[in-house]
Amino acid sequence: GLGEGGLHMLRDDGVKYDGTRRSRWNEIECGDHYTRQMAGFALFEIASGMLWEAPTSTLTSGPRITATNFVGSFIAGNAWGQYTQTGDAPLTRGTATLQPTFGSIAIARLRLRTGATSATATLDSKALAVTVSSQTEYDTVYIVLACATPVAVAAGQT
């Protein structure tokens, strides 16, 4: 929803704390000292739309910036790596790729913010058995790919 406004606020905050009048490393809006880095990371998570829900092994993705050609990182459990999403403008057709660089992630459900009504899942080019459903959360529609048992995706796999 408010991607451009958020980017404007972030740029404005960067200008205000450019180091000429105030400490560049102590932005009042982010708390004091150490919390600045954590607040900056939160902005990244919000922009990428990535959310890991460990109790249900659910990974949600819904990039708010360049959703039709998105490349970003994910961190989930003991795994981290790259998430790529490409598609047409309403995202009714496209591809989402999760590629761990380190660790392994066991995914039971994958939720994607998209206009698609059908989907398939593969692991290293082999088809996975998934059930596909739709879920609406507030005003956002997700397509949900669910496996009967969590599927482990390890470093180097896609």
XYZ file of N, CA and C in Angstrom:
474
model
N 0.720 -1.183 0.000
C 0.000 0.000 0.000
C 0.775 1.272 0.000
N 1.617 1.523 0.972
C 2.230 2.833 1.134
C 3.729 2.800 0.818
N 4.113 2.035 -0.175
C 5.527 1.875 -0.514
C 6.239 3.161 -0.849
N 5.665 3.977 -1.713
C 6.315 5.233 -2.105
C 6.419 6.203 -0.936
N 5.382 6.274 -0.112
C 5.421 7.135 1.069
C 6.500 6.688 2.046
N 6.641 5.378 2.217
C 7.678 4.841 3.095
C 9.068 5.150 2.580
N 9.261 5.027 1.273
C 10.567 5.350 0.685
C 10.881 6.831 0.838
N 9.867 7.682 0.657
C 10.062 9.122 0.832
C 10.478 9.428 2.272
N 9.804 8.804 3.231
C 10.127 9.017 4.638
C 11.550 8.543 4.944
N 11.951 7.425 4.391
C 13.287 6.896 4.610
C 14.353 7.834 4.039
N 14.121 8.347 2.815
C 15.067 9.288 2.214
C 15.139 10.578 3.024
N 13.998 11.074 3.467
C 13.946 12.303 4.259
C 14.696 12.123 5.581
N 14.528 10.976 6.207
C 15.221 10.682 7.449
C 16.728 10.632 7.219
N 17.158 10.081 6.092
C 18.579 10.029 5.765
C 19.185 11.405 5.584
N 18.422 12.333 5.015
C 18.905 13.703 4.831
C 19.012 14.407 6.175
N 18.012 14.195 7.035
C 17.991 14.857 8.340
C 19.178 14.419 9.202
N 19.553 13.163 9.106
C 20.654 12.632 9.904
C 21.870 12.362 9.015
N 22.311 13.372 8.291
C 23.447 13.194 7.379
C 24.793 13.352 8.071
N 24.799 13.641 9.369
C 26.036 13.766 10.122
C 26.550 15.185 10.255
N 25.947 16.158 9.563
C 26.434 17.532 9.654
C 25.913 18.253 10.891
N 24.692 17.919 11.343
C 24.116 18.584 12.516
C 23.869 17.620 13.674
N 23.674 16.369 13.361
C 23.374 15.374 14.387
C 24.192 14.116 14.112
N 24.262 13.264 15.113
C 24.974 12.002 14.941
C 24.267 11.139 13.910
N 24.979 10.682 12.935
C 24.407 9.824 11.889
C 23.937 8.492 12.472
N 24.460 8.118 13.618
C 24.196 6.796 14.176
C 23.257 6.817 15.368
N 22.471 7.879 15.536
C 21.556 7.946 16.664
C 20.269 8.648 16.227
N 19.515 8.013 15.362
C 18.269 8.599 14.879
C 17.201 8.477 15.956
N 16.606 9.596 16.318
C 15.613 9.631 17.382
C 14.430 8.722 17.064
N 14.005 8.695 15.811
C 12.845 7.886 15.434
C 13.072 6.391 15.636
N 14.332 5.978 15.701
C 14.652 4.554 15.828
C 15.072 4.163 17.231
N 14.990 5.047 18.180
C 15.484 4.754 19.517
C 16.910 5.254 19.626
N 17.659 4.683 20.500
C 19.044 5.120 20.701
C 20.032 4.054 20.253
N 21.077 4.489 19.616
C 22.257 3.720 19.256
C 21.944 2.408 18.534
N 22.045 1.275 19.231
C 21.961 -0.040 18.604
C 20.645 -0.263 17.856
N 19.550 0.271 18.363
C 18.258 -0.027 17.753
C 18.132 0.529 16.344
N 18.981 1.475 15.954
C 18.925 2.010 14.598
C 19.122 0.905 13.566
N 20.085 0.042 13.798
C 20.340 -1.042 12.860
C 19.148 -1.994 12.785
N 18.545 -2.292 13.924
C 17.395 -3.184 13.929
C 16.201 -2.533 13.228
N 16.024 -1.233 13.412
C 14.928 -0.536 12.745
C 15.146 -0.547 11.239
N 16.382 -0.385 10.807
C 16.694 -0.447 9.378
C 16.394 -1.815 8.810
N 16.684 -2.871 9.566
C 16.392 -4.226 9.110
C 14.892 -4.445 9.020
N 14.133 -3.868 9.940
C 12.675 -3.992 9.903
C 12.126 -3.395 8.614
N 12.696 -2.278 8.163
C 12.256 -1.678 6.897
C 12.486 -2.625 5.737
N 13.615 -3.334 5.761
C 13.899 -4.314 4.714
C 12.851 -5.417 4.726
N 12.532 -5.942 5.912
C 11.534 -7.004 6.008
C 10.166 -6.537 5.511
N 9.804 -5.311 5.862
C 8.520 -4.776 5.429
C 8.479 -4.631 3.914
N 9.541 -4.093 3.325
C 9.582 -3.896 1.869
C 9.548 -5.222 1.120
N 10.218 -6.233 1.661
C 10.261 -7.525 0.972
C 9.003 -8.342 1.230
N 8.277 -8.016 2.276
C 7.051 -8.743 2.580
C 7.300 -10.156 3.074
N 8.518 -10.454 3.501
C 8.852 -11.798 3.969
C 8.472 -11.955 5.436
N 7.853 -13.084 5.751
C 7.464 -13.386 7.116
C 7.599 -14.887 7.327
N 8.344 -15.286 8.339
C 8.514 -16.697 8.686
C 7.764 -16.967 9.976
N 6.839 -17.925 9.930
C 6.078 -18.334 11.107
C 6.531 -19.742 11.479
N 7.487 -19.823 12.391
C 8.103 -21.099 12.752
C 7.109 -22.134 13.294
N 6.168 -21.772 14.175
C 5.273 -22.803 14.721
C 4.468 -23.553 13.654
N 4.146 -22.875 12.564
C 3.369 -23.525 11.498
C 4.207 -23.813 10.254
N 5.501 -23.529 10.312
C 6.412 -23.716 9.164
C 5.867 -23.039 7.911
N 5.403 -21.795 8.087
C 4.803 -21.042 6.986
C 5.712 -19.881 6.588
N 6.024 -19.809 5.302
C 6.794 -18.696 4.758
C 5.861 -17.864 3.889
N 5.782 -16.575 4.185
C 4.936 -15.658 3.422
C 5.820 -14.683 2.669
N 5.468 -14.432 1.422
C 6.180 -13.441 0.623
C 5.169 -12.541 -0.074
N 5.444 -11.246 -0.016
C 4.580 -10.276 -0.673
C 5.320 -8.984 -0.891
N 6.326 -8.966 -1.777
C 7.113 -7.743 -1.981
C 6.225 -6.537 -2.260
N 6.545 -5.428 -1.609
C 5.783 -4.193 -1.792
C 6.460 -3.254 -2.780
N 7.677 -3.588 -3.190
C 8.429 -2.785 -4.150
C 8.862 -3.692 -5.286
N 8.653 -3.287 -6.503
C 8.998 -4.045 -7.718
C 8.561 -5.502 -7.628
N 7.327 -5.733 -7.293
C 6.813 -7.093 -7.108
C 6.897 -7.938 -8.375
N 6.866 -7.318 -9.551
C 6.918 -8.082 -10.796
C 8.339 -8.467 -11.197
N 9.330 -7.914 -10.522
C 10.728 -8.264 -10.785
C 11.523 -8.037 -9.499
N 11.285 -8.908 -8.515
C 11.855 -8.719 -7.184
C 12.973 -9.723 -6.915
N 14.063 -9.229 -6.371
C 15.149 -10.080 -5.880
C 15.507 -9.566 -4.495
N 15.459 -10.435 -3.512
C 15.770 -10.030 -2.149
C 16.240 -11.215 -1.336
N 16.464 -10.966 -0.075
C 16.944 -12.003 0.832
C 15.814 -12.494 1.714
N 16.007 -13.677 2.276
C 15.088 -14.174 3.294
C 15.913 -14.739 4.442
N 15.355 -14.680 5.628
C 15.941 -15.297 6.810
C 14.801 -16.041 7.489
N 14.998 -17.334 7.687
C 13.937 -18.146 8.277
C 14.571 -19.290 9.060
N 14.317 -19.322 10.352
C 14.895 -20.379 11.172
C 16.410 -20.327 11.120
N 17.022 -21.437 10.737
C 18.479 -21.459 10.640
C 18.954 -21.331 9.189
N 18.096 -20.845 8.325
C 18.458 -20.713 6.909
C 18.359 -19.261 6.457
N 19.182 -18.922 5.487
C 19.079 -17.626 4.830
C 19.504 -17.806 3.386
N 19.000 -16.930 2.533
C 19.332 -17.034 1.117
C 18.605 -16.004 0.285
N 18.371 -16.347 -0.969
C 17.791 -15.401 -1.919
C 16.384 -15.827 -2.324
N 15.505 -14.822 -2.414
C 14.143 -15.020 -2.898
C 13.987 -14.176 -4.165
N 13.491 -14.796 -5.222
C 13.285 -14.107 -6.497
C 11.834 -14.290 -6.918
N 11.240 -13.227 -7.415
C 9.859 -13.283 -7.897
C 9.755 -12.477 -9.176
N 9.222 -13.082 -10.223
C 8.982 -12.388 -11.487
C 7.571 -12.709 -11.955
N 6.998 -11.809 -12.737
C 5.661 -12.075 -13.243
C 5.081 -10.895 -13.987
N 3.846 -11.081 -14.459
C 3.160 -10.000 -15.155
C 2.632 -8.988 -14.139
N 2.098 -7.881 -14.639
C 1.699 -6.768 -13.764
C 0.681 -7.145 -12.683
N -0.369 -7.892 -12.935
C -1.252 -8.246 -11.816
C -0.779 -9.489 -11.052
N 0.385 -10.028 -11.446
C 0.941 -11.249 -10.858
C -0.019 -12.436 -10.932
N -0.709 -12.560 -12.059
C -1.535 -13.743 -12.276
C -0.701 -14.882 -12.864
N 0.448 -14.523 -13.448
C 1.394 -15.514 -13.975
C 2.787 -15.102 -13.508
N 3.588 -16.069 -13.133
C 4.937 -15.736 -12.714
C 5.641 -16.893 -12.049
N 6.794 -16.593 -11.512
C 7.638 -17.596 -10.867
C 8.193 -17.028 -9.569
N 8.175 -17.837 -8.530
C 8.802 -17.483 -7.255
C 9.839 -18.562 -6.959
N 11.063 -18.133 -6.622
C 12.152 -19.069 -6.364
C 12.784 -18.771 -5.016
N 12.919 -19.800 -4.205
C 13.569 -19.708 -2.902
C 14.850 -20.524 -2.989
N 15.982 -19.880 -2.726
C 17.267 -20.567 -2.846
C 18.108 -20.307 -1.602
N 18.074 -21.249 -0.637
C 18.903 -21.075 0.556
C 20.393 -21.077 0.215
N 21.123 -20.162 0.823
C 22.572 -20.112 0.676
C 23.230 -20.816 1.851
N 22.573 -20.786 3.000
C 23.091 -21.411 4.207
C 21.940 -22.054 4.959
N 22.181 -23.219 5.532
C 21.201 -23.876 6.380
C 20.133 -24.606 5.591
N 19.066 -24.927 6.293
C 17.949 -25.662 5.706
C 16.655 -25.130 6.313
N 15.626 -25.087 5.513
C 14.324 -24.615 5.980
C 13.275 -25.671 5.617
N 12.461 -26.051 6.594
C 11.386 -27.012 6.370
C 10.087 -26.226 6.232
N 9.511 -26.237 5.041
C 8.320 -25.439 4.739
C 7.101 -26.335 4.595
N 6.065 -26.047 5.369
C 4.800 -26.763 5.245
C 3.816 -25.970 4.392
N 3.913 -24.628 4.497
C 3.013 -23.759 3.726
C 3.804 -22.594 3.168
N 3.527 -22.269 1.919
C 4.114 -21.107 1.263
C 2.968 -20.205 0.841
N 2.952 -18.975 1.365
C 1.908 -18.004 1.027
C 2.530 -16.922 0.163
N 1.926 -16.686 -1.005
C 2.434 -15.682 -1.936
C 1.351 -14.655 -2.231
N 1.700 -13.373 -2.094
C 0.767 -12.300 -2.446
C 0.747 -12.201 -3.964
N -0.356 -12.604 -4.550
C -0.429 -12.710 -6.001
C -1.878 -12.690 -6.477
N -2.055 -12.474 -7.749
C -3.374 -12.548 -8.345
C -3.646 -13.904 -8.962
N -2.707 -14.835 -8.820
C -2.847 -16.169 -9.414
C -3.915 -16.977 -8.690
N -4.536 -17.895 -9.425
C -5.543 -18.772 -8.836
C -5.089 -20.232 -8.846
N -3.970 -20.515 -9.495
C -3.425 -21.871 -9.502
C -1.908 -21.780 -9.435
N -1.280 -22.876 -8.979
C 0.172 -22.881 -8.851
C 0.676 -24.313 -8.741
N 1.951 -24.488 -9.033
C 2.637 -25.758 -8.828
C 3.907 -25.478 -8.035
N 4.462 -26.514 -7.432
C 5.699 -26.367 -6.669
C 6.679 -27.445 -7.095
N 7.956 -27.071 -7.164
C 9.003 -28.035 -7.482
C 10.161 -27.864 -6.505
N 10.919 -28.924 -6.341
C 12.158 -28.880 -5.575
C 13.212 -29.542 -6.444
N 14.200 -28.764 -6.845
C 15.237 -29.243 -7.778
C 14.604 -29.866 -9.018
N 13.623 -29.173 -9.582
C 12.926 -29.536 -10.821
C 12.016 -30.754 -10.697
N 11.800 -31.279 -9.493
C 10.889 -32.403 -9.290
C 9.608 -31.877 -8.666
N 8.457 -32.288 -9.223
C 7.158 -31.808 -8.754
C 6.896 -32.244 -7.310
N 6.311 -31.338 -6.546
C 5.895 -31.624 -5.170
C 4.375 -31.704 -5.120
N 3.871 -32.570 -4.255
C 2.421 -32.672 -4.062
C 1.991 -31.571 -3.098
N 1.212 -30.624 -3.597
C 0.719 -29.520 -2.772
C -0.764 -29.325 -3.015
N -1.443 -28.813 -1.992
C -2.818 -28.355 -2.177
C -2.749 -26.837 -2.287
N -3.570 -26.300 -3.163
C -3.551 -24.862 -3.432
C -4.878 -24.263 -2.987
N -4.785 -23.196 -2.213
C -5.989 -22.495 -1.767
C -5.719 -21.002 -1.788
N -6.761 -20.245 -1.517
C -6.654 -18.789 -1.475
C -6.942 -18.328 -0.048
N -6.262 -17.277 0.370
C -6.468 -16.743 1.710
C -6.457 -15.221 1.627
N -7.431 -14.587 2.256
C -7.476 -13.127 2.301
C -7.183 -12.681 3.716
N -6.241 -11.762 3.838
C -5.864 -11.210 5.129
C -5.951 -9.699 5.009
N -6.869 -9.107 5.719
C -7.183 -7.687 5.567
C -7.585 -7.455 4.121
N -6.853 -6.651 3.358
C -7.220 -6.437 1.955
C -6.238 -7.109 1.008
N -5.437 -8.046 1.511
C -4.419 -8.710 0.705
C -4.820 -10.156 0.437
N -4.716 -10.575 -0.829
C -5.050 -11.939 -1.217
C -3.757 -12.721 -1.428
N -3.694 -13.896 -0.833
C -2.546 -14.785 -0.967
C -2.985 -16.084 -1.607
N -2.097 -16.683 -2.381
C -2.291 -18.055 -2.813
C -1.430 -18.876 -1.861
N -1.986 -19.974 -1.362
C -1.309 -20.778 -0.348
C -1.028 -22.161 -0.928
N 0.238 -22.552 -0.898
C 0.652 -23.884 -1.320
C 1.000 -24.652 -0.058
N 0.277 -25.744 0.212
C 0.468 -26.502 1.445
C 0.873 -27.934 1.142
N 1.834 -28.432 1.907
C 2.295 -29.810 1.799
C 1.762 -30.598 2.994
N 1.534 -31.892 2.820
C 1.046 -32.728 3.921
C 2.074 -32.776 5.052
N 3.353 -32.830 4.708
C 4.431 -32.782 5.689
C 5.426 -31.727 5.213
N 6.110 -31.062 6.138
C 7.067 -30.029 5.727
C 8.136 -30.577 4.771
N 8.485 -29.745 3.805
C 9.505 -30.107 2.820
C 10.777 -29.335 3.161
N 11.883 -30.053 3.324
C 13.158 -29.430 3.661
C 13.834 -28.932 2.377
N 14.209 -27.669 2.410
C 14.956 -27.054 1.308
C 16.300 -26.635 1.891
N 17.372 -27.267 1.399
C 18.708 -27.032 1.954
C 19.518 -26.117 1.047
N 20.627 -25.632 1.591
C 21.524 -24.770 0.835
C 21.864 -25.425 -0.502
N 21.779 -24.641 -1.557
C 22.085 -25.121 -2.909
C 20.877 -25.674 -3.652
N 19.767 -25.887 -2.973
C 18.556 -26.372 -3.638
C 17.650 -25.208 -4.009
N 16.760 -25.423 -4.981
C 15.766 -24.419 -5.349
C 14.415 -25.087 -5.514
